[in-house]
CSV table of C-alpha atoms and ligand atoms in Angstrom, one decimal:
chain,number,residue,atom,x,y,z
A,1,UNK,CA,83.3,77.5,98.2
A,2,UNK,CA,81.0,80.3,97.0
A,3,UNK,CA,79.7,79.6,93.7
A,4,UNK,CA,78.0,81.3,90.7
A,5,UNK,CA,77.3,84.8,90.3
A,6,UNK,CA,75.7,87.5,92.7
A,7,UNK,CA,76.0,89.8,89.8
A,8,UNK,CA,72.8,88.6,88.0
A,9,UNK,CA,71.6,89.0,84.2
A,10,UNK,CA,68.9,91.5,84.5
A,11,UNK,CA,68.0,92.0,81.1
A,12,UNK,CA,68.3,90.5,77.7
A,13,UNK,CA,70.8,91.6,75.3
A,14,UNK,CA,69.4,95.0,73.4
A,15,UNK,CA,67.1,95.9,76.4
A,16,UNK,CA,67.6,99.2,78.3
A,17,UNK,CA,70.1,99.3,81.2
A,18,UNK,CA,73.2,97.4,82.1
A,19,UNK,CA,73.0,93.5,81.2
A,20,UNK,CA,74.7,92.7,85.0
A,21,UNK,CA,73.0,94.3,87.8
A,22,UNK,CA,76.7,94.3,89.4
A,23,UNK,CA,80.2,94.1,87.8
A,24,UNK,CA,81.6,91.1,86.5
A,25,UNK,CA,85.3,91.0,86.9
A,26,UNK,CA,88.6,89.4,85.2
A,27,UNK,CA,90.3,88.4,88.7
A,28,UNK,CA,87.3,87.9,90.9
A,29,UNK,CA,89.1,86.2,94.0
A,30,UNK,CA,87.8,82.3,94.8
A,31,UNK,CA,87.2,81.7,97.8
A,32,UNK,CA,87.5,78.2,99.1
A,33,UNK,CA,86.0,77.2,102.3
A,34,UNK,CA,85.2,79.9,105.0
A,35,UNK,CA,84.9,77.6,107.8
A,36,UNK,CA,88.1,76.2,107.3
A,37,UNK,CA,90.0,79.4,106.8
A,38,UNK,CA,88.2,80.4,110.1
A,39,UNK,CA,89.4,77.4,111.6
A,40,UNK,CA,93.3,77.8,110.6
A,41,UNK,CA,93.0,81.5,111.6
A,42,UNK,CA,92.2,80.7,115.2
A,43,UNK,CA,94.7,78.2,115.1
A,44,UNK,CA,97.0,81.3,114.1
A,45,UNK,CA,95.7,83.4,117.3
A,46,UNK,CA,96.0,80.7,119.5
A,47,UNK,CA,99.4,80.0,118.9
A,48,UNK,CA,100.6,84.1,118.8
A,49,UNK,CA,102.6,83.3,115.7
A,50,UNK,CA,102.0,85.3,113.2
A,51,UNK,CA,104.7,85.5,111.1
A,52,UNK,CA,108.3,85.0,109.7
A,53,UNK,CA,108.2,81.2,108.5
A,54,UNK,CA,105.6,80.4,110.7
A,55,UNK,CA,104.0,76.5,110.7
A,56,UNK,CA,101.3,77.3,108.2
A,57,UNK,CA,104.1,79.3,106.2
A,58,UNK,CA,106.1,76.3,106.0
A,59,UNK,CA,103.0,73.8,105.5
A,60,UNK,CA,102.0,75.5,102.9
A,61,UNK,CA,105.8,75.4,101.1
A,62,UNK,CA,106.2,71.6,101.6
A,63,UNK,CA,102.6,70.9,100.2
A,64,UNK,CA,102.9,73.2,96.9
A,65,UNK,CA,106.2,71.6,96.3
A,66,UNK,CA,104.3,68.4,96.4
A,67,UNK,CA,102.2,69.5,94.0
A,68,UNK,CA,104.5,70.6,91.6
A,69,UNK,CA,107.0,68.3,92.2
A,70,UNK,CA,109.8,70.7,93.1
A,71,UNK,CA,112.6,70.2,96.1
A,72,UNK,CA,111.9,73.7,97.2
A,73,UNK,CA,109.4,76.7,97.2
A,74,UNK,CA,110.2,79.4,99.2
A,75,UNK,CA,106.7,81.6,99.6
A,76,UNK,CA,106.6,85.1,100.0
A,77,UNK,CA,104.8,88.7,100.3
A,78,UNK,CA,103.6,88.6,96.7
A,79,UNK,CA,104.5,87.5,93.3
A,80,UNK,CA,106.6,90.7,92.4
A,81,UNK,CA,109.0,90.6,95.4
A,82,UNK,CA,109.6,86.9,94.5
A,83,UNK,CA,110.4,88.1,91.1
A,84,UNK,CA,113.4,91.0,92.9
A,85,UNK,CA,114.6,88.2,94.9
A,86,UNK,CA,114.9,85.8,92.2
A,87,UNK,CA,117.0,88.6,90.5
A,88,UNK,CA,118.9,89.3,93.2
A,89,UNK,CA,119.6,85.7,94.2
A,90,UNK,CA,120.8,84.5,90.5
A,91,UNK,CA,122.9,87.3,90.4
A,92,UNK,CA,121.8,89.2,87.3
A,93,UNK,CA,123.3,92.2,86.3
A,94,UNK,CA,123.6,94.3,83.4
A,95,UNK,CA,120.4,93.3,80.7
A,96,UNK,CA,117.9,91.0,80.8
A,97,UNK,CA,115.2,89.6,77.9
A,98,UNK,CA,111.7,90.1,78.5
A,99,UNK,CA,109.0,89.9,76.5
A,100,UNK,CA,107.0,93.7,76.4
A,101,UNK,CA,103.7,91.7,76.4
A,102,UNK,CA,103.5,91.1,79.9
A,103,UNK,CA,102.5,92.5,83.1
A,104,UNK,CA,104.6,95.7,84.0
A,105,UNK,CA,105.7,93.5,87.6
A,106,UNK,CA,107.9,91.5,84.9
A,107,UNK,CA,110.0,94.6,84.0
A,108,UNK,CA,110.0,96.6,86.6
A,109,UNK,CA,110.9,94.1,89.0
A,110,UNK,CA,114.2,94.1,87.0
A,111,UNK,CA,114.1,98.0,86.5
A,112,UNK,CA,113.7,98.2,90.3
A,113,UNK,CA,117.3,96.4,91.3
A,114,UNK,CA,119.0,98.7,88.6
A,115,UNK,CA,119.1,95.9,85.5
A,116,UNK,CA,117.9,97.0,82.4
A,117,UNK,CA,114.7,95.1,80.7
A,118,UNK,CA,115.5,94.1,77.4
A,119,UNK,CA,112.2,94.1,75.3
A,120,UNK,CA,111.6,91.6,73.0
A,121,UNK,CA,108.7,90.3,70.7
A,122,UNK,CA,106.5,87.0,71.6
A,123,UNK,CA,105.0,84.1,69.3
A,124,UNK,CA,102.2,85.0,68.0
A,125,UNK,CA,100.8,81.8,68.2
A,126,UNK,CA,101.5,81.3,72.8
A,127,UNK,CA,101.7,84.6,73.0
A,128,UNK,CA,105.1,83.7,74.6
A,129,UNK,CA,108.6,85.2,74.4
A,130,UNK,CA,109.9,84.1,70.7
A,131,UNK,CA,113.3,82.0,71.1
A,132,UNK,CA,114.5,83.3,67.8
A,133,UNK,CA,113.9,87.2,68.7
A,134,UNK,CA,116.1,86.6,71.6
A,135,UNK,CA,118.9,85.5,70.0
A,136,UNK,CA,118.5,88.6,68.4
A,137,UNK,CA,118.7,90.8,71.3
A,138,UNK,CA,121.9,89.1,73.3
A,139,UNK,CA,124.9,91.6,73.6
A,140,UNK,CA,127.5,91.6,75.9
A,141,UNK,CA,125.9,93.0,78.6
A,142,UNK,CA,123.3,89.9,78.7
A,143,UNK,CA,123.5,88.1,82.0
A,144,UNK,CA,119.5,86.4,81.8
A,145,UNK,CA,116.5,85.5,79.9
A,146,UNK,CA,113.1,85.8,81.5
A,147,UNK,CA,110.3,83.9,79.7
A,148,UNK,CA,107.0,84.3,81.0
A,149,UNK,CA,104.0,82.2,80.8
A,150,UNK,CA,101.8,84.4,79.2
A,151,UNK,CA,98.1,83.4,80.7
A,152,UNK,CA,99.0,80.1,82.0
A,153,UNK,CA,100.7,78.7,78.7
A,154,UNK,CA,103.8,77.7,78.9
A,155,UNK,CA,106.6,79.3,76.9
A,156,UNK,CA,109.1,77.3,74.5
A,157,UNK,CA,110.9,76.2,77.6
A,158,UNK,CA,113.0,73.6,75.6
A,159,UNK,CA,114.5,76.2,73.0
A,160,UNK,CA,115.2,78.4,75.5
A,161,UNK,CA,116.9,76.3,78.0
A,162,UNK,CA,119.1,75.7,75.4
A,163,UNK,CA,119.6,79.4,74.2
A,164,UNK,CA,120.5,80.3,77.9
A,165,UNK,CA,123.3,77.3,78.4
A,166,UNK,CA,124.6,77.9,74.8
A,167,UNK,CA,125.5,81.4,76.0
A,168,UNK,CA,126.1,80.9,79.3
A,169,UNK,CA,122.6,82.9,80.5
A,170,UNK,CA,120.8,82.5,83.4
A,171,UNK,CA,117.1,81.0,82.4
A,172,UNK,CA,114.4,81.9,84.6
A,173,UNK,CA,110.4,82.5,84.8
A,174,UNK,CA,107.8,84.5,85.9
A,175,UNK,CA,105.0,81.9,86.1
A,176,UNK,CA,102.4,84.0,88.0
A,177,UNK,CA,99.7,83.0,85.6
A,178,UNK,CA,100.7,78.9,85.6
A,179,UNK,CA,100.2,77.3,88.7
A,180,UNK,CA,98.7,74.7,88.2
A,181,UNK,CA,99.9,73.9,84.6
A,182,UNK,CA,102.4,71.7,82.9
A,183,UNK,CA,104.4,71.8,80.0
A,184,UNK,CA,106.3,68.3,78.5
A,185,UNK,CA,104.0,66.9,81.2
A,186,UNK,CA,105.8,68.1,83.7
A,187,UNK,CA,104.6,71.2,85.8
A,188,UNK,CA,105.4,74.6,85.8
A,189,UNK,CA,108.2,75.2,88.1
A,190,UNK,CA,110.6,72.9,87.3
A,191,UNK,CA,112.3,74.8,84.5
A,192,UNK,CA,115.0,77.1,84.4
A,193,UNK,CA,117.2,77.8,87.7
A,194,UNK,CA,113.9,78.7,89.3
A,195,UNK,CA,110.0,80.0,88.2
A,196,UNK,CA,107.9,82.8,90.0
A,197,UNK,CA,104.3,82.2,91.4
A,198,UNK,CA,101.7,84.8,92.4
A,199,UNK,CA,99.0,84.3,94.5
A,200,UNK,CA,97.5,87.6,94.3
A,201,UNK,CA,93.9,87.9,94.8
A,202,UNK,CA,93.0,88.4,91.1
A,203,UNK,CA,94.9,84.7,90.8
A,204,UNK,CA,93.2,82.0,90.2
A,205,UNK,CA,94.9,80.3,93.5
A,206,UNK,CA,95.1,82.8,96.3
A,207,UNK,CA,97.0,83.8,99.3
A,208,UNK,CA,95.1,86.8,99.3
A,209,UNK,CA,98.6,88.6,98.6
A,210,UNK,CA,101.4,86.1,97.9
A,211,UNK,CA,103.6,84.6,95.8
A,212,UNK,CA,106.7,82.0,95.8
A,213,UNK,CA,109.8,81.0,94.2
A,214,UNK,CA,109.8,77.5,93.3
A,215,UNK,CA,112.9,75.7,92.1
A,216,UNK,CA,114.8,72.4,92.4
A,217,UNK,CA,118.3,74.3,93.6
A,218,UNK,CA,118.3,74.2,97.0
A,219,UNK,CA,121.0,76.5,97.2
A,220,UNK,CA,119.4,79.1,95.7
A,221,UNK,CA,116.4,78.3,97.6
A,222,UNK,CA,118.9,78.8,100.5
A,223,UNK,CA,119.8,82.6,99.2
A,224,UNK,CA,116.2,83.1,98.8
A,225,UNK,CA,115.0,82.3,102.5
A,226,UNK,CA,117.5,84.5,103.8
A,227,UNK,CA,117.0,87.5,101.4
A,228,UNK,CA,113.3,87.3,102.4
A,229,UNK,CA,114.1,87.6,105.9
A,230,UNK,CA,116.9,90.4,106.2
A,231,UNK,CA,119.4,88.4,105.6
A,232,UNK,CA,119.0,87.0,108.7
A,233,UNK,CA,120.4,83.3,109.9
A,234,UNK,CA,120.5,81.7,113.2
A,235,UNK,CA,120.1,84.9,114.5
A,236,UNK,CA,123.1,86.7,112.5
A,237,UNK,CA,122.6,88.8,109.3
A,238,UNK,CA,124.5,86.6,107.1
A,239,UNK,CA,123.4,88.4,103.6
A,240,UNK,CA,121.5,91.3,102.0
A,241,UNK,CA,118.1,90.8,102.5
A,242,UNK,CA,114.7,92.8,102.5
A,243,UNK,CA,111.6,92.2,104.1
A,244,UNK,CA,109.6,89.6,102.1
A,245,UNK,CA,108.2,87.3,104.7
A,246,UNK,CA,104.6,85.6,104.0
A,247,UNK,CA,102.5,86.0,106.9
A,248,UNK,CA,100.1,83.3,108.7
A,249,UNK,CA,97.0,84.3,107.6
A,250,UNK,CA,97.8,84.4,104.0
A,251,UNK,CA,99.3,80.5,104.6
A,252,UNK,CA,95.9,79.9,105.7
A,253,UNK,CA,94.0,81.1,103.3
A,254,UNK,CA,96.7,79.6,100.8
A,255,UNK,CA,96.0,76.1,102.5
A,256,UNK,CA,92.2,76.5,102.8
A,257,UNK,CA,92.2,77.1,99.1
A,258,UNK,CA,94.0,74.8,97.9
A,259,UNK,CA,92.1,72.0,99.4
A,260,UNK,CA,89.6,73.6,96.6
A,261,UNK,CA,91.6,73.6,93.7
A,262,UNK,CA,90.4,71.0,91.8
A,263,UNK,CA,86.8,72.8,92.0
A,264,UNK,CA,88.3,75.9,90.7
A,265,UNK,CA,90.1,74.1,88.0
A,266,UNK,CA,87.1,72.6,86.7
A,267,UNK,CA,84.6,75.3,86.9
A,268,UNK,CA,87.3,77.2,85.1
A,269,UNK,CA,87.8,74.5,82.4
A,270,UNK,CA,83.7,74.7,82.2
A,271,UNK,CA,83.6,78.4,81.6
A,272,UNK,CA,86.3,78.0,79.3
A,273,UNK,CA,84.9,75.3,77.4
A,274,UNK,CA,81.2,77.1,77.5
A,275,UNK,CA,83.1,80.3,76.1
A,276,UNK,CA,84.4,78.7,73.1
A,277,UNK,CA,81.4,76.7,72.0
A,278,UNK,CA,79.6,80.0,72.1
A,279,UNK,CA,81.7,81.4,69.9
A,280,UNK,CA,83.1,79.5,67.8
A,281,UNK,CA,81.0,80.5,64.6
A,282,UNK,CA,81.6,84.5,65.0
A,283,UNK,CA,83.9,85.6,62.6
A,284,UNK,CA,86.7,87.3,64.0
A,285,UNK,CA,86.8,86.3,67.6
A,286,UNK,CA,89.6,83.6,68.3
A,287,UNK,CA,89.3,82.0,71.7
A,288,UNK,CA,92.8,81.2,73.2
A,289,UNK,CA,93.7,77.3,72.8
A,290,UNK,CA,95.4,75.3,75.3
A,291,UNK,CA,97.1,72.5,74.9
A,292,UNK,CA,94.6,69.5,76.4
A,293,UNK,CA,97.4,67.4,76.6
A,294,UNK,CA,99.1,69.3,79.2
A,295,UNK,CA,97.7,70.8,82.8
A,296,UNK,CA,96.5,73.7,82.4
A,297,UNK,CA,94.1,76.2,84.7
A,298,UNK,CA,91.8,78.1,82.6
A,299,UNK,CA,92.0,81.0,85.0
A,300,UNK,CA,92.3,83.6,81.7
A,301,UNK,CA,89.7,83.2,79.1
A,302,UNK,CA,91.2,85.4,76.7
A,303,UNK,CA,89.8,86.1,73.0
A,304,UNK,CA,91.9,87.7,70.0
A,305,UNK,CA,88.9,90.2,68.4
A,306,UNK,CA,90.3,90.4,64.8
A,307,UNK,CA,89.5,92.8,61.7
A,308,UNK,CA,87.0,90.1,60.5
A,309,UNK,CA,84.7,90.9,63.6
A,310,UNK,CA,84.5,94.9,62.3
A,311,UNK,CA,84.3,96.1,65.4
A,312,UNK,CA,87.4,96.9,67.4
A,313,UNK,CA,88.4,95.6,70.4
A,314,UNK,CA,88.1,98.6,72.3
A,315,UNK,CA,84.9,99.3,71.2
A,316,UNK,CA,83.9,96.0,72.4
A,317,UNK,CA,85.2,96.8,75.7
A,318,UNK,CA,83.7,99.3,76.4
A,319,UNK,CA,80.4,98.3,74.9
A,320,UNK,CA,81.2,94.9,77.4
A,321,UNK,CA,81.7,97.3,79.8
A,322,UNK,CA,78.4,99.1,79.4
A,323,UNK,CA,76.7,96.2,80.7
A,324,UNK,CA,78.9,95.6,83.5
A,325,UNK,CA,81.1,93.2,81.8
A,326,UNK,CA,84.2,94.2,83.2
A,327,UNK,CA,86.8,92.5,80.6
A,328,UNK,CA,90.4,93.9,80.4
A,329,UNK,CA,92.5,94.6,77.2
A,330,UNK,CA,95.6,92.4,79.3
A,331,UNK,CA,98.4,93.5,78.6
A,332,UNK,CA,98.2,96.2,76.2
A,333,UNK,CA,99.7,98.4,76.0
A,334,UNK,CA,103.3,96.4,76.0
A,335,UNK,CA,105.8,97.4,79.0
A,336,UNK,CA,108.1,98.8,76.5
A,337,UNK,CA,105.0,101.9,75.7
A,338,UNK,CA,104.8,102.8,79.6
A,339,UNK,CA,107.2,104.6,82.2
A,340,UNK,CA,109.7,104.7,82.9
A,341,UNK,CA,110.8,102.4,79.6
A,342,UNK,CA,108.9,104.3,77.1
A,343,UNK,CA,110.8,108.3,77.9
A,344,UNK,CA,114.4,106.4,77.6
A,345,UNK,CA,113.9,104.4,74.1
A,346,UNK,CA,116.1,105.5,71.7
A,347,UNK,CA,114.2,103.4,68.7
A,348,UNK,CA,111.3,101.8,68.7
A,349,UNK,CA,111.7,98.0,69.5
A,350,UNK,CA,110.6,96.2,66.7
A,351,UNK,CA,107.7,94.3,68.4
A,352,UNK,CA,105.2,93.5,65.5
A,353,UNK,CA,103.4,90.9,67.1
A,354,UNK,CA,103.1,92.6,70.1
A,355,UNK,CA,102.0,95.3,68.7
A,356,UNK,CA,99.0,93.9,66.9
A,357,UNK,CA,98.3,91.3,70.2
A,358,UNK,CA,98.3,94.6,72.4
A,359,UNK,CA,95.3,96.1,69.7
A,360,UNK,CA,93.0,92.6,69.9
A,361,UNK,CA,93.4,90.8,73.2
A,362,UNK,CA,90.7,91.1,75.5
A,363,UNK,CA,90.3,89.1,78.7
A,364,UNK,CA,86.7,87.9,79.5
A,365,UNK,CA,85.6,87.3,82.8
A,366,UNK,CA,85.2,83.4,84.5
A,367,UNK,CA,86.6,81.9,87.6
A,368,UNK,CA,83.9,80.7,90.2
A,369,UNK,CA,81.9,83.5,90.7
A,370,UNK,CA,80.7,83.4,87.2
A,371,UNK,CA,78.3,80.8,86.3
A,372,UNK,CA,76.9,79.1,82.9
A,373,UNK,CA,73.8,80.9,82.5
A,374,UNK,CA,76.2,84.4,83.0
A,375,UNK,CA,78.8,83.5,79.9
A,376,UNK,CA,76.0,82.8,77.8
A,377,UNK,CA,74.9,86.2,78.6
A,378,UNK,CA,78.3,87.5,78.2
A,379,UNK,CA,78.8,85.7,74.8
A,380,UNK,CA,75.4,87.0,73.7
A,381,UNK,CA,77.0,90.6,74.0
A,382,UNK,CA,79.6,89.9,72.4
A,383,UNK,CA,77.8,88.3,69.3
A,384,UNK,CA,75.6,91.3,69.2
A,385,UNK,CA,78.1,93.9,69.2
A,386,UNK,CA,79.9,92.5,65.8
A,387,UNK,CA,78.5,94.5,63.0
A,388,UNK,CA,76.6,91.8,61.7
A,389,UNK,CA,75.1,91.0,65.7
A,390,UNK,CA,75.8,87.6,64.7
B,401,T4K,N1,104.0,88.7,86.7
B,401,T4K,C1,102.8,88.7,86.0
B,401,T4K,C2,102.8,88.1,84.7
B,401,T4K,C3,101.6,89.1,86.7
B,401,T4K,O1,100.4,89.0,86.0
B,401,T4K,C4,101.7,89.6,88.0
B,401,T4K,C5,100.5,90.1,88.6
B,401,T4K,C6,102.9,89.7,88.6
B,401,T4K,C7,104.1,89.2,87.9
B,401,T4K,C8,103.1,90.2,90.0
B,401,T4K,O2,102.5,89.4,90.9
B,401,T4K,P1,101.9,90.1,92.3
B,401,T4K,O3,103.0,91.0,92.8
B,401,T4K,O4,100.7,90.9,92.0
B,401,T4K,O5,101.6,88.9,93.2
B,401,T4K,C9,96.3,92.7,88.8
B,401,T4K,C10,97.0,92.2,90.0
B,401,T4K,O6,97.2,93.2,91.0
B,401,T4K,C11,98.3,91.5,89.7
B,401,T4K,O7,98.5,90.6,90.7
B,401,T4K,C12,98.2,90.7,88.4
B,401,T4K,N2,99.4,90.2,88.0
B,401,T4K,C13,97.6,91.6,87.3
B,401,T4K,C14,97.5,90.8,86.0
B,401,T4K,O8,96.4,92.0,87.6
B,401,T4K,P2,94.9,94.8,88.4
B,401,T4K,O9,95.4,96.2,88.6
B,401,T4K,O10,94.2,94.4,87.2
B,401,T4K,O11,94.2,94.2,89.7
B,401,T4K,P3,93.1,94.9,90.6
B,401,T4K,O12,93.6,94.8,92.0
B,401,T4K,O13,92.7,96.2,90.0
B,401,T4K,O14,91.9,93.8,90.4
B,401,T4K,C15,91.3,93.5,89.2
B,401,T4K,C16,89.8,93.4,89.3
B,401,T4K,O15,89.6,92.2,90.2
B,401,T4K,C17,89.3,94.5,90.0
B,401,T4K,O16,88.8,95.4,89.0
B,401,T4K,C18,88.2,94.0,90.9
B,401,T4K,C19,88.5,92.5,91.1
B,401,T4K,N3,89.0,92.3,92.5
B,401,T4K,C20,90.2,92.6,92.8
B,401,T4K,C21,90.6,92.4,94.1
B,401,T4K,C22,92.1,92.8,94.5
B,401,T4K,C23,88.1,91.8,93.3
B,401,T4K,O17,86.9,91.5,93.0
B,401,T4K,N4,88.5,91.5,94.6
B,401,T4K,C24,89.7,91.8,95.0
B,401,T4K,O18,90.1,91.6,96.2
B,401,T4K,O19,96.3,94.1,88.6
């Protein structure tokens, strides 16, 4: 496992030139153990399978389901094509509830398979779709409710479960920020009729590209297998399918890393816990909480920079980003403000809290390629770009 940054302070804060000598990024890929991704690669090549639910395809399956304590995950091509499937597989039709703070996969996976995104408003407090505001937005043409688990924190899973079988929805997740975490204790991917993983690079566990659909159905996780492959069944095309087969060298990589998990978890938690002691005391910066009783994977160290700080968030990007810091303003702004949702609104969703979340959240960079010595660095910018340069 490489650790620590190459991208090096060169100067201290106020000095001429960049701060980093390199870029720190939000979504810098960890990479386990080389040798042993070398290892299953050959493996790969010397048995000339390379793809369609190869051994290290299915390995991989049975040992994440251990891990999250599922009957099935069906891995895939990436975390967005998991998402179409999922759609296509439950059946949806018609509208579905999102939240607009989100990822633009989350909509336009639905957008893509001809069912229309529903936008709807998150708690300000888990940044999460808010149960009440979907109440709000069911209408007849309502067949599902998509909650996402905005940065790894798990939505109200209990009031919406009950939402969805109080009016007959279907209840489902895009999880691609919460492998790894748990909510009630128990992990992500056991609620809803099934929850989406990505294991995108950026993710904090990778397949390099990858994702999977995890649920405890296995007839869905039946339909799912065979729309990934075509359709295809014992050599028959028994159902629509498309091409969303996981390949062996991503299975690799996905089993090579997560024999490093742990290590990525805890120098996550480290960063995490370094970022908020740092700044604590500076007035208007809020460090996003997680809930220490539950699992969680500290990939996104995300701060809400508030009026108090009297400098605006995107002045403190791009004064971050002056020294190399490369943070991101995720997810602004909201899915409902971009094509192709934005040109066909007939009113403005009334999306308050997304609205002000989209002006102040700013993701800071961690994971294992960022060490101690960079985030106080990173905090020291911060402090000195408030008015005050407390
Ligand atoms: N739902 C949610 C809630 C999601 O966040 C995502 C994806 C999905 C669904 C869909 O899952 P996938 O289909 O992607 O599996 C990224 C990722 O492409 C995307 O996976 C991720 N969420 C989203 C939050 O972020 P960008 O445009 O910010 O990523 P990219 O590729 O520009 O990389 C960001 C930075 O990371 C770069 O500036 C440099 C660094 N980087 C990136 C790559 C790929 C590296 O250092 N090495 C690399 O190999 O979208």
């Amino acid at each position: 496992m490489s650790h620590a940054s190459e991208a090096k302070a060169t100067r201290t804060p106020g000095k001429a030139g960049p701060a980093f000598s390199r870029p720190l990024h939000v979504g810098a890929p960890n990479i386990g153990s080389r040798a042993r991704f070398h290892e299953l690669v050959d493996g790969v090549l010397d048995a000339n399978w390379l793809t369609n639910d190869g051994p290290l395809v299915r390995r991989l399956e049975a040992t994440l389901a251990e891990y999250l304590g599922v009957l099935e995950c069906v891995a895939v091509c990436n975390g967005t094509i998991a998402l179409e499937i999922a759609v296509r597989c439950l059946g949806l039709e018609g509208e579905v509830i999102v939240p607009s703070l989100t990822f633009v996969a989350s909509a336009s996976a639905l957008e893509w398979l001809g069912v229309k995104p529903v936008f709807c408003d998150v708690d300000p407090e888990t940044y999460c779709i808010d149960p009440a505001a979907v109440e709000g937005l069911i209408s007849p043409m309502t067949s599902g409710i998509l909650g996402v688990h905005l940065f790894g924190r798990p939505c109200n899973v209990e009031a919406l479960t009950q939402i969805a079988a109080h009016h007959g929805l279907s209840l489902f997740f895009d999880a691609a920020h919460a492998f790894g975490c748990s909510s009630g204790g128990r992990m992500i991917g056991n609620f809803g009729a099934c929850e989406v993983l990505s294991f995108h690079a950026t993710k904090f566990f990778n397949t390099i590209e990858g994702g999977a659909i995890a649920t405890n159905d296995p007839e869905l996780a039946h339909r799912a297998r065979l729309a990934r492959n075509f359709g295809y069944e014992d050599g028959e095309v028994r159902a629509l399918g498309i091409n969303g087969k996981m390949h062996e060298v991503s299975a690799a990589m996905g089993i090579a890393n997560f024999e490093t998990l742990q290590t990525v978890i805890d120098c996550n938690k480290s960063n995490y816990d370094a970022y908020r002691s740092a700044l604590r005391d500076v007035p208007g910066i809020r460090v996003i909480e997680y809930d220490e009783a539950e699992r969680n994977n500290y990939q996104y160290v995300v701060v809400e920079v508030l009026p108090d700080f009297g400098v605006t968030r995107d002045r403190l990007l791009a004064s971050l980003q002056a020294d190399n810091v490369l943070a991101r303003s995720y997810f602004s702004p909201g899915c409902h403000s971009v094509e192709p949702f934005c040109s066909r609104l007939v009113d403005e969703p009334r999306l308050p809290h997304t609205a002000d979340l989209c002006e102040r959240l700013l993701a800071l960079p961690t994971g294992t390629l960022v060490s101690a010595d960079d985030v106080s660095v990173v905090t020291a910018l911060v402090r000195a770009t408030g008015p005050r340069g407390v």
